[in-house]
Coordinates of C-alpha atoms in Angstrom, one line a residue:
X1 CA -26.1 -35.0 7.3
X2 CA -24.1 -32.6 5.4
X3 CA -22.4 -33.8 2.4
X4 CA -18.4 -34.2 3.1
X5 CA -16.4 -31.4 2.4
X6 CA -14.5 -31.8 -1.1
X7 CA -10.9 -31.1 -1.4
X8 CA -10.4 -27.5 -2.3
X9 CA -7.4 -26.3 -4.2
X10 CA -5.1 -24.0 -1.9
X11 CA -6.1 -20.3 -3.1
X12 CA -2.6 -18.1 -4.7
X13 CA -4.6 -15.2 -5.9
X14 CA -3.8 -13.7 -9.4
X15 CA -0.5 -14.9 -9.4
X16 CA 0.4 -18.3 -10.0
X17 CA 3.3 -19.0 -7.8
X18 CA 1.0 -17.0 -4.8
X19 CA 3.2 -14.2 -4.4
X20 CA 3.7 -11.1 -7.3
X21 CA 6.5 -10.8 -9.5
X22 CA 9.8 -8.8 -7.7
X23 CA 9.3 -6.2 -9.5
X24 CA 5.8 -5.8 -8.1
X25 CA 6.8 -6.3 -4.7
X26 CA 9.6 -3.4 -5.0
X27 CA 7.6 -0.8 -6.5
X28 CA 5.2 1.6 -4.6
X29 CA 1.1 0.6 -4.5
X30 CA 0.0 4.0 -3.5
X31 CA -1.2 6.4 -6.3
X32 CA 1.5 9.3 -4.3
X33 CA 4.2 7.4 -4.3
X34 CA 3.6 6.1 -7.9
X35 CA 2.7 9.1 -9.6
X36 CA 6.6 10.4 -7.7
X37 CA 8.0 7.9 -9.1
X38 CA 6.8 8.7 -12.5
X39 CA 7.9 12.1 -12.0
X40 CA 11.7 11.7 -10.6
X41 CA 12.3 8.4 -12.4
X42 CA 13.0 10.7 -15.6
X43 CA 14.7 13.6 -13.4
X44 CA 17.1 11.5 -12.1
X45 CA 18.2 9.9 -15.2
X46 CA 18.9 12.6 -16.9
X47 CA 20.6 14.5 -14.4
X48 CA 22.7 10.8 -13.8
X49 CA 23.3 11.4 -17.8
X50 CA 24.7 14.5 -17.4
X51 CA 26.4 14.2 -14.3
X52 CA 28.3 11.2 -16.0
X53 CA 28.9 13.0 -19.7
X54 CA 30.7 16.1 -17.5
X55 CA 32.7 13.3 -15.7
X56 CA 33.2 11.8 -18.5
X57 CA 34.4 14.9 -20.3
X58 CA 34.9 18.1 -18.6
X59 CA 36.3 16.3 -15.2
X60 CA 38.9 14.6 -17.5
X61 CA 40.0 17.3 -20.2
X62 CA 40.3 19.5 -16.7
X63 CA 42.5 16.6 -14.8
X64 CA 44.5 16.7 -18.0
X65 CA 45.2 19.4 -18.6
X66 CA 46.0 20.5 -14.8
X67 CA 48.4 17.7 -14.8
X68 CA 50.3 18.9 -17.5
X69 CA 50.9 21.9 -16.0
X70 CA 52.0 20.8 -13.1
X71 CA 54.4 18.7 -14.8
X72 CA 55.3 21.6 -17.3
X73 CA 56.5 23.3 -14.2
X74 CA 58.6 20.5 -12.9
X75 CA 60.0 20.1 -16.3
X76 CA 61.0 23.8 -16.1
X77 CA 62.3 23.4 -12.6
X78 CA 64.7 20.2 -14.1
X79 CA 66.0 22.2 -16.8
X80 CA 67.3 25.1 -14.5
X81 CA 69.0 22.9 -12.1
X82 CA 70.5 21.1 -15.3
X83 CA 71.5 25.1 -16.9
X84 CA 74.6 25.6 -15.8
X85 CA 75.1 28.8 -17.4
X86 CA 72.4 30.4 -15.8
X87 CA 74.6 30.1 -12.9
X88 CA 71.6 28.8 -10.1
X89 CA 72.2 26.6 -7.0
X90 CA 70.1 24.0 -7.0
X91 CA 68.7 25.5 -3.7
X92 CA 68.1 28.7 -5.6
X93 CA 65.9 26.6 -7.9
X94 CA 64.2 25.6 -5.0
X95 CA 63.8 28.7 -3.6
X96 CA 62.7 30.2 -6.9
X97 CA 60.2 27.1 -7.7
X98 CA 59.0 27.6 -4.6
X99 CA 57.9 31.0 -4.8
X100 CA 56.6 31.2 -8.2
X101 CA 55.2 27.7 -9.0
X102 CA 54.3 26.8 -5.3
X103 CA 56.3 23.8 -5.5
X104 CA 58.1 21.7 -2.6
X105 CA 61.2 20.7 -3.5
X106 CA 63.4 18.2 -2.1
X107 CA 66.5 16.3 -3.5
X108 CA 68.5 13.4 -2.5
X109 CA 72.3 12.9 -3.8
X110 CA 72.5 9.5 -5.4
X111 CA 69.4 7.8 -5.1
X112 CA 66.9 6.6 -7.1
X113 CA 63.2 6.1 -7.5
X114 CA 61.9 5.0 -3.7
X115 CA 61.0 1.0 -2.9
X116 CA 57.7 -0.3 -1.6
X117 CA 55.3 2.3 -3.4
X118 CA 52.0 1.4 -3.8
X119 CA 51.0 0.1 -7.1
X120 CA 49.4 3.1 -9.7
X121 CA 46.3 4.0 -9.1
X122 CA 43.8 3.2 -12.4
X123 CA 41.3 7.0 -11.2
X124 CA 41.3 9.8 -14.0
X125 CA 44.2 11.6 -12.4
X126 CA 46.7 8.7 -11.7
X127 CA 46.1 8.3 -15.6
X128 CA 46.9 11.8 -16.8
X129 CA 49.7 12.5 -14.3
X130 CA 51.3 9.4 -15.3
X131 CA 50.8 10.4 -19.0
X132 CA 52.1 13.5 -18.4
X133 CA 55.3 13.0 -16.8
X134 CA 55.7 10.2 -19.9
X135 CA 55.8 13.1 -22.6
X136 CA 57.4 15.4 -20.7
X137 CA 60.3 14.4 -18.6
X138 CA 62.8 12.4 -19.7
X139 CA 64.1 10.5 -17.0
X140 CA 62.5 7.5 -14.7
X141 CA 59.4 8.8 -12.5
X142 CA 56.9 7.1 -9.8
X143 CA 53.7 9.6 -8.0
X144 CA 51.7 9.1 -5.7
X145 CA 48.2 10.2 -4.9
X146 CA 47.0 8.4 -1.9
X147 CA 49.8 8.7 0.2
X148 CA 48.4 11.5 2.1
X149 CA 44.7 13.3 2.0
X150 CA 45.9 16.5 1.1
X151 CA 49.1 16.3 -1.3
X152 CA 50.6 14.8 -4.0
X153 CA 54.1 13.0 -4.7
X154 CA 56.1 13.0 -7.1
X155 CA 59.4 11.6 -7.8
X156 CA 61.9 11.8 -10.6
X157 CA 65.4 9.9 -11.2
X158 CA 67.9 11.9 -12.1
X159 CA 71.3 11.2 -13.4
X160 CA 72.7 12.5 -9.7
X161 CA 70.3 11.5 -7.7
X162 CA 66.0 12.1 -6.9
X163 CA 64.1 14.9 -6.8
X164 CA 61.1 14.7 -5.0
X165 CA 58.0 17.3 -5.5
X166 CA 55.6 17.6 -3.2
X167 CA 52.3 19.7 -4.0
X168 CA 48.8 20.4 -2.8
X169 CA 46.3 18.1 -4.0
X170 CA 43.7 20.7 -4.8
X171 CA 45.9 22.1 -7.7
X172 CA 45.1 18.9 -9.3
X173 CA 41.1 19.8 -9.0
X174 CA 38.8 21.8 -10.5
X175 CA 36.2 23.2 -8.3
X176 CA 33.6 23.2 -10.9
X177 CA 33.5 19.4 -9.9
X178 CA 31.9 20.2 -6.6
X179 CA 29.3 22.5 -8.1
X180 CA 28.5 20.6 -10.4
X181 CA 27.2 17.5 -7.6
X182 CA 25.8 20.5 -5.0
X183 CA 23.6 22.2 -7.8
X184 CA 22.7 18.6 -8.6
X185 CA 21.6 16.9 -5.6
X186 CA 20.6 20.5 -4.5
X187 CA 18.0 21.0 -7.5
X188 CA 17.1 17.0 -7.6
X189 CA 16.5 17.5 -3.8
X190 CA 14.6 21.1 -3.8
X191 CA 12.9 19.3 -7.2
X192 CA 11.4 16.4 -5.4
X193 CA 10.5 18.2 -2.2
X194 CA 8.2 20.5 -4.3
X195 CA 6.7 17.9 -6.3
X196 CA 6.0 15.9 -3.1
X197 CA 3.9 18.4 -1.7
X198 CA 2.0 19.4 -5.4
X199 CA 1.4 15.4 -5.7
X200 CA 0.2 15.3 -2.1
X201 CA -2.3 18.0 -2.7
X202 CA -3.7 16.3 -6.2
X203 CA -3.7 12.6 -4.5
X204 CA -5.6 13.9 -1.0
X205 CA -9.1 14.4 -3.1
X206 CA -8.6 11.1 -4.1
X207 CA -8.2 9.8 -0.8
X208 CA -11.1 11.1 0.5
X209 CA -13.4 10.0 -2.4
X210 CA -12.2 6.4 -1.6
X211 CA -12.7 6.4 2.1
X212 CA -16.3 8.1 1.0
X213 CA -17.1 4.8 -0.8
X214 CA -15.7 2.4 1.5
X215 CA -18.2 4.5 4.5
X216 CA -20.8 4.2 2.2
X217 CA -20.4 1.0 1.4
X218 CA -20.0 0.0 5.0
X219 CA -23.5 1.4 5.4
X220 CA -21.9 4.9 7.1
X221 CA -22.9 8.5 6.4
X222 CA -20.5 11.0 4.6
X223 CA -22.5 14.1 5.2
X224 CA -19.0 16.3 4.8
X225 CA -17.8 15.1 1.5
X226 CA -18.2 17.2 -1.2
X227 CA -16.1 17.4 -4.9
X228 CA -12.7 18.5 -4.9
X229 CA -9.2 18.0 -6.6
X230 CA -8.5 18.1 -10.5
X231 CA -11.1 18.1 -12.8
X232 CA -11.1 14.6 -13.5
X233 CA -11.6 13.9 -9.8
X234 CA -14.0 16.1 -9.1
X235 CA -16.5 14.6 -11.9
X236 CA -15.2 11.0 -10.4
X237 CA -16.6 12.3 -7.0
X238 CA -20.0 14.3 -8.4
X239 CA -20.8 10.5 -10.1
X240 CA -20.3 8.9 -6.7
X241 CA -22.6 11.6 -5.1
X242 CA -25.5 11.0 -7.7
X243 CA -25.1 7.1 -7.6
X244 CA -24.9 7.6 -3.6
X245 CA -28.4 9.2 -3.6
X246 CA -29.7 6.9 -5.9
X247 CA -28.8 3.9 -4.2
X248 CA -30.2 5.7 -0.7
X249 CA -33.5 6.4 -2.8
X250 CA -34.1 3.3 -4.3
X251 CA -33.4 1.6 -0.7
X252 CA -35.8 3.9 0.8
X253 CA -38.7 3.0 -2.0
X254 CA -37.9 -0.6 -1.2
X255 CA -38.5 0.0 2.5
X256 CA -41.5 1.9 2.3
X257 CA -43.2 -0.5 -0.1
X258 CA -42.4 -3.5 1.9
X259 CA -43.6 -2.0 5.0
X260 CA -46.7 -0.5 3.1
X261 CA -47.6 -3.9 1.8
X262 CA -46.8 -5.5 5.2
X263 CA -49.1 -3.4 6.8
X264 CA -51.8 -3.4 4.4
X265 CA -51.9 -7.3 4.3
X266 CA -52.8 -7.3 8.2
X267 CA -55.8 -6.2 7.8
X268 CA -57.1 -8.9 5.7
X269 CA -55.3 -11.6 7.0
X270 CA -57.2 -10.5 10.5
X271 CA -60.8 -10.5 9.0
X272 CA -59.8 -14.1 7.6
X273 CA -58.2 -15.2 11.0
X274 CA -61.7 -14.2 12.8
X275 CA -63.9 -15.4 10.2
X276 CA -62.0 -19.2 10.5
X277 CA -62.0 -19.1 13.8
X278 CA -65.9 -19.1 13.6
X279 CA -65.5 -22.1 11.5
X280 CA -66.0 -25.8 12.1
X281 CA -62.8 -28.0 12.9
X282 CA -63.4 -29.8 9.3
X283 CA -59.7 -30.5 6.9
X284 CA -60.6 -27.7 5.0
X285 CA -60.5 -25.2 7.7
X286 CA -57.5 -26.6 9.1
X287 CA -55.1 -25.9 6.4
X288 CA -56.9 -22.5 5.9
X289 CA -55.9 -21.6 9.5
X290 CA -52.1 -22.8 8.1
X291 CA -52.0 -20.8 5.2
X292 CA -53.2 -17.8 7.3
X293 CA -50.6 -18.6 9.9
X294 CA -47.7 -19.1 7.2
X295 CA -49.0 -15.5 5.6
X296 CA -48.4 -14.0 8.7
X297 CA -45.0 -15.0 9.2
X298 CA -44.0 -13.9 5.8
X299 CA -45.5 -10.2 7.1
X300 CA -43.8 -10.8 10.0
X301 CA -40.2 -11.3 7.9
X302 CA -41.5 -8.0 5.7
X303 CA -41.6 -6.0 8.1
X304 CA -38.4 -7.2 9.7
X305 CA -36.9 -6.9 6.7
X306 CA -38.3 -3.2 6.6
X307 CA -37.3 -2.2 9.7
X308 CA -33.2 -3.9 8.6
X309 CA -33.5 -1.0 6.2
X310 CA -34.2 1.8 8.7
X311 CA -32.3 4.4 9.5
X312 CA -30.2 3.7 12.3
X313 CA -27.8 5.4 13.2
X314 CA -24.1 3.1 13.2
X315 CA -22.2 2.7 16.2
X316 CA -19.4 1.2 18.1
X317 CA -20.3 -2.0 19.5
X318 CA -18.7 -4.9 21.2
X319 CA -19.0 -8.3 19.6
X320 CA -19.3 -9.8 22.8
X321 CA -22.6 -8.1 23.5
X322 CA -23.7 -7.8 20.0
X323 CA -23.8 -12.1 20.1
X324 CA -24.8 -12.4 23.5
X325 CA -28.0 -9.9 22.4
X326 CA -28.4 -12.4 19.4
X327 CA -28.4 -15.4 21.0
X328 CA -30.8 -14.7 24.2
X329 CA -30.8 -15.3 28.0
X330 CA -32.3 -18.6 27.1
X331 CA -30.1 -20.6 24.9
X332 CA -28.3 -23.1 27.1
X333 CA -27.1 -24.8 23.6
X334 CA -25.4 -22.4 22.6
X335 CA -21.7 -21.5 23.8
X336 CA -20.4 -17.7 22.6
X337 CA -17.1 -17.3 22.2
X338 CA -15.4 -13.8 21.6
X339 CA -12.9 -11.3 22.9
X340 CA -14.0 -8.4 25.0
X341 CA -11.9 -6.0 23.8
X342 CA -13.3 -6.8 20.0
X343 CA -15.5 -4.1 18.5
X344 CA -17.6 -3.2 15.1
X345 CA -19.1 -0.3 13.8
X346 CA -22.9 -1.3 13.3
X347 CA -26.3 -0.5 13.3
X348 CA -26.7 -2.4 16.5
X349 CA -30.3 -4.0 16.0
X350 CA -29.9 -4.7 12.5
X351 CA -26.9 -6.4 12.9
X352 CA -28.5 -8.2 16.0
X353 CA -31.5 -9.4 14.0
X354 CA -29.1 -10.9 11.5
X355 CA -27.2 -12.8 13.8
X356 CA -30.3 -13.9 15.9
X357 CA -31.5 -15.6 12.4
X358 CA -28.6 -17.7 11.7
X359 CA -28.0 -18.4 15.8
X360 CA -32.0 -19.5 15.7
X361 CA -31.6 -21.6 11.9
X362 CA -28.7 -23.7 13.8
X363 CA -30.3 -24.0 16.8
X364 CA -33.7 -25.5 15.0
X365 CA -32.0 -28.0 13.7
X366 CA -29.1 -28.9 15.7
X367 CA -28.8 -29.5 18.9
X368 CA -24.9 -27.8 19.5
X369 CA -24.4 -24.5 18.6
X370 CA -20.8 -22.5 19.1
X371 CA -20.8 -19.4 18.1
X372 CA -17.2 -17.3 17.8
X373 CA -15.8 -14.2 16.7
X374 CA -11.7 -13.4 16.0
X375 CA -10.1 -10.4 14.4
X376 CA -8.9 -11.4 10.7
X377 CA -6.9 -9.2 8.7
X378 CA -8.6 -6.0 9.1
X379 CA -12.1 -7.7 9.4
X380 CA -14.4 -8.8 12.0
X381 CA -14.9 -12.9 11.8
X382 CA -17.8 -14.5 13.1
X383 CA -18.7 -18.1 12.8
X384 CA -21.9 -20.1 13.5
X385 CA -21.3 -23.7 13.6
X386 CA -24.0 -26.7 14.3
X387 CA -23.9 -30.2 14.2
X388 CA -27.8 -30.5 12.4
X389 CA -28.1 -32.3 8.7
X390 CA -26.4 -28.9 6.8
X391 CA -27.1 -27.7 3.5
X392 CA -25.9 -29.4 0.5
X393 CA -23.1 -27.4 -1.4
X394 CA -25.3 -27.4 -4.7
X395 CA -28.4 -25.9 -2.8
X396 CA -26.3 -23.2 -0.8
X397 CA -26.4 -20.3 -3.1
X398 CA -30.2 -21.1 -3.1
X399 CA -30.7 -20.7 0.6
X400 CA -30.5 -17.4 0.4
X401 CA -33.3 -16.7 -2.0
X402 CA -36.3 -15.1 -0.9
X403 CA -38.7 -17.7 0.1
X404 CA -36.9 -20.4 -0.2
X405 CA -36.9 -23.3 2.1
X406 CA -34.1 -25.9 2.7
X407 CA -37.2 -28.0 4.4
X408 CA -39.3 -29.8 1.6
X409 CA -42.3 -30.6 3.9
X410 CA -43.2 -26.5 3.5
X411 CA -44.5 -27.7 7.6
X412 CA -44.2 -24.3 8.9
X413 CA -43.5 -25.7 12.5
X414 CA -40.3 -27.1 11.1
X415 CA -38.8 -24.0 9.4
X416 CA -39.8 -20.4 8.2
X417 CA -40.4 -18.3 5.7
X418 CA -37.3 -18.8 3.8
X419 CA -36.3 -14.9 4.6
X420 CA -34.2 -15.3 7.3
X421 CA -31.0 -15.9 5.1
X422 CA -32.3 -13.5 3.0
X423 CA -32.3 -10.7 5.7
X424 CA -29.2 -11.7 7.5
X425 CA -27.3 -11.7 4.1
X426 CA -28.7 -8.2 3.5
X427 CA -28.0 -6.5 6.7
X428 CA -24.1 -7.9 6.5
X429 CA -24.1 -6.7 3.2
X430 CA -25.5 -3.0 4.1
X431 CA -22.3 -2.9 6.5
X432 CA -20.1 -3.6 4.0
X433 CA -19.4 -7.5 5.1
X434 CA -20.3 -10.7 3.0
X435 CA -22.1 -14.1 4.4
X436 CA -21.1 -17.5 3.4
X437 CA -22.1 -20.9 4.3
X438 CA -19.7 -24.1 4.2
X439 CA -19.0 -27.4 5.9
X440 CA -18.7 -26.6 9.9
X441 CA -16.1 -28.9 12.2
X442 CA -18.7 -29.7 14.2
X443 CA -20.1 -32.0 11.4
X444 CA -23.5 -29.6 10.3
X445 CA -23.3 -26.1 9.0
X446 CA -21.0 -23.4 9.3
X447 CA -22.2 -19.6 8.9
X448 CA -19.3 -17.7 8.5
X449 CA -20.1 -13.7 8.8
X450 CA -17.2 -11.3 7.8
X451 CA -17.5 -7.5 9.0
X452 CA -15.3 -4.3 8.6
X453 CA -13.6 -4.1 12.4
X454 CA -13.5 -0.8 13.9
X455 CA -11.1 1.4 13.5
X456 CA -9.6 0.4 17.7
X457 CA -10.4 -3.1 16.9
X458 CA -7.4 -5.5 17.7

């Protein structure tokens, strides 16, 4: 039996605490939205800089010095009502204030500064007004800024009664302040917007250079893509282009060796198959007629292994089918297990050899077999689970070896030719999908077999 599973520590990734740092979790992963924030990171602090320095000093030397001269006029307007040689009404103060200084004028005989205001406002221009009226009129004043949206009050307690001022609250305002945030925002927005779309243009060859090596790592052709982008990228994409070939080339030596060999080994192993068969039945004969048998199962698993490597062409394929091709019509022990709607993109027969190599290694030396398949984060899962003797976790790694056999006895009615791991792990590999072998709940071995989903998989 399969040695128990040993405890394994739960997995966190390259963080210790399993999840990344805020700070990694806030910022953008994409190379676009990166490389913009690299770019308007140092746009918008500056223009925050010097949006806050003009605040900080135009906006308040302007307030200032509008709010003195609005006091400087109500000043004035007190000292002609007090003038009684100039010989003025007070209502021909008002009238003249009015026209001249825009003011709105309004006077009540013996009463003072009104109850119930609001307390004084701590803004920029609740400071300077109330500074103002301090240096410049000598009797008890109150103002307020808030009371309505578009004027300003202001009383004063005079020695005969109050004088109230009312005025619009755009004389207080310069309108350089509102230029000032439109040519801002406007130029931070019209800023961004442009670099969006040069950022877009210089990340897109990148883009297509990674989806070119995860197709050609999935064992797909990229006959369209060709180097494009900065300079940088386009020597990036010429090296993937020359390794591409190279890999294709060397994979098509290895195929046309092995299948050379293969077939060139068939004709000897046929002269030696005739001339034992014209052989006594003595021992020595016997395991001749073995060996020759064994050395034609390992041409057998060459040219399997060959044709793996051929050049099929990938395509969509139902998991369903794809393991109910693997595991035959006659198979009663084992039970398939997938969703219909669940799909990879495949060369079909490869992929079906694979799987039929695991499904038969269970079923020779088990006697349940369940095979299942479940979509898993953007990959294909399928699992091969038995309830035979399993493979030691030290000798695992090994199993996959070329010619290496989990069965000691080397009897080649109990096992094969030690390729059929081999193969299987190959083919997943070519598609872009990894193999791994662990304890299985049903007590024996579990082949788990990970694979890219298609693009409509669920």
């Amino acid at each position: 039996m399969a040695e128990p599973r040993a405890a394994q520590p739960e997995t966190t990734g390259p963080y210790p605490e399993g999840r990344p740092p805020l700070i990694k979790r806030v910022l953008p992963r994409s190379l676009l939205g990166r490389a913009m924030l690299i770019v308007v990171t140092p746009v918008v602090l500056v223009q925050a800089i010097a949006a806050y320095v003009f605040f900080e000093r135009h906006y308040d030397t302007t307030t200032r010095r509008l709010a003195q001269a609005l006091v400087d006029d109500i000043a004035v307007t007190i000292t002609l009502i007090e003038d009684r040689r100039l010989g003025l009404s007070r209502a021909d103060v008002f009238a003249l204030a009015n026209q001249t200084m825009r003011l709105d004028l309004g006077f009540m005989p013996g009463a003072g500064l009104p109850a119930g205001l609001p307390p004084a406002g701590e803004t920029i221009l609740d400071r300077r007004l109330r500074t103002a009226l301090a240096e410049r009129i000598p009797y008890p004043t109150a103002a307020s800024t808030w009371a309505r949206p578009e004027t300003v009050r202001i009383w004063v307690a005079m020695p005969d009664g109050r004088l109230t001022v009312t005025v619009p609250r755009k004389r207080l305002f310069s309108v350089t302040t509102y230029l000032l945030v439109f040519w801002t925002v406007g130029t931070g927005v019209l800023f961004v917007a442009v670099a969006l779309i040069f950022m877009r243009n210089q990340v897109r060859p990148i883009r297509r250079l990674a989806v070119a090596a995860e197709r050609f790592g999935k064992g797909l052709d990229v006959p369209q893509f060709r180097p494009r982008g900065a300079r940088e990228v386009r020597q990036a994409a010429a090296a993937f282009i020359q390794m591409r070939r190279r890999v294709e080339r060397q994979i098509q030596q290895r195929t046309d060796m092995l299948s050379g060999v293969s077939h060139d080994l068939r004709t000897p192993l046929t002269r030696m198959k005739l001339e034992l068969a014209m052989l006594d039945d003595t021992p020595a004969a016997e395991s001749l007629r073995r060996d020759v048998a064994e050395m034609e199962r390992m041409v057998a698993g060459y040219l399997a292994f060959a044709r793996g490597e051929g050049t099929e062409t990938p395509a969509n394929v139902p998991v369903a089918d794809l393991l109910a091709d693997a595991a035959g019509p006659e198979t009663p022990l084992v039970e398939v297990e997938a969703p219909p709607a669940l799909t990879v993109t495949v060369r079909r027969e490869a992929m079906r050899r694979a799987l039929g190599n695991l499904i038969a290694n269970a079923r020779r030396h088990a006697t349940t077999v369940r095979v299942t398949a479940q979509a898993r984060a953007g990959h294909v899962a399928v699992c091969i689970d038995d309830d035979g003797p399993g493979i030691p976790a030290s000798r695992r790694e090994d199993a996959f070896r070329p010619f290496v056999r989990m069965d000691d006895s080397r009897n080649p009615d109990t096992g094969g030719t030690g390729l059929g791991l081999t193969i299987a792990r190959d083919i997943v590999r070519g598609h872009g999908g990894e193999l791994h072998l662990s304890d299985s709940p049903l007590g024996g071995l579990q082949a788990l077999v990970l694979l890219p989903a298609a693009p409509d998989a669920n």
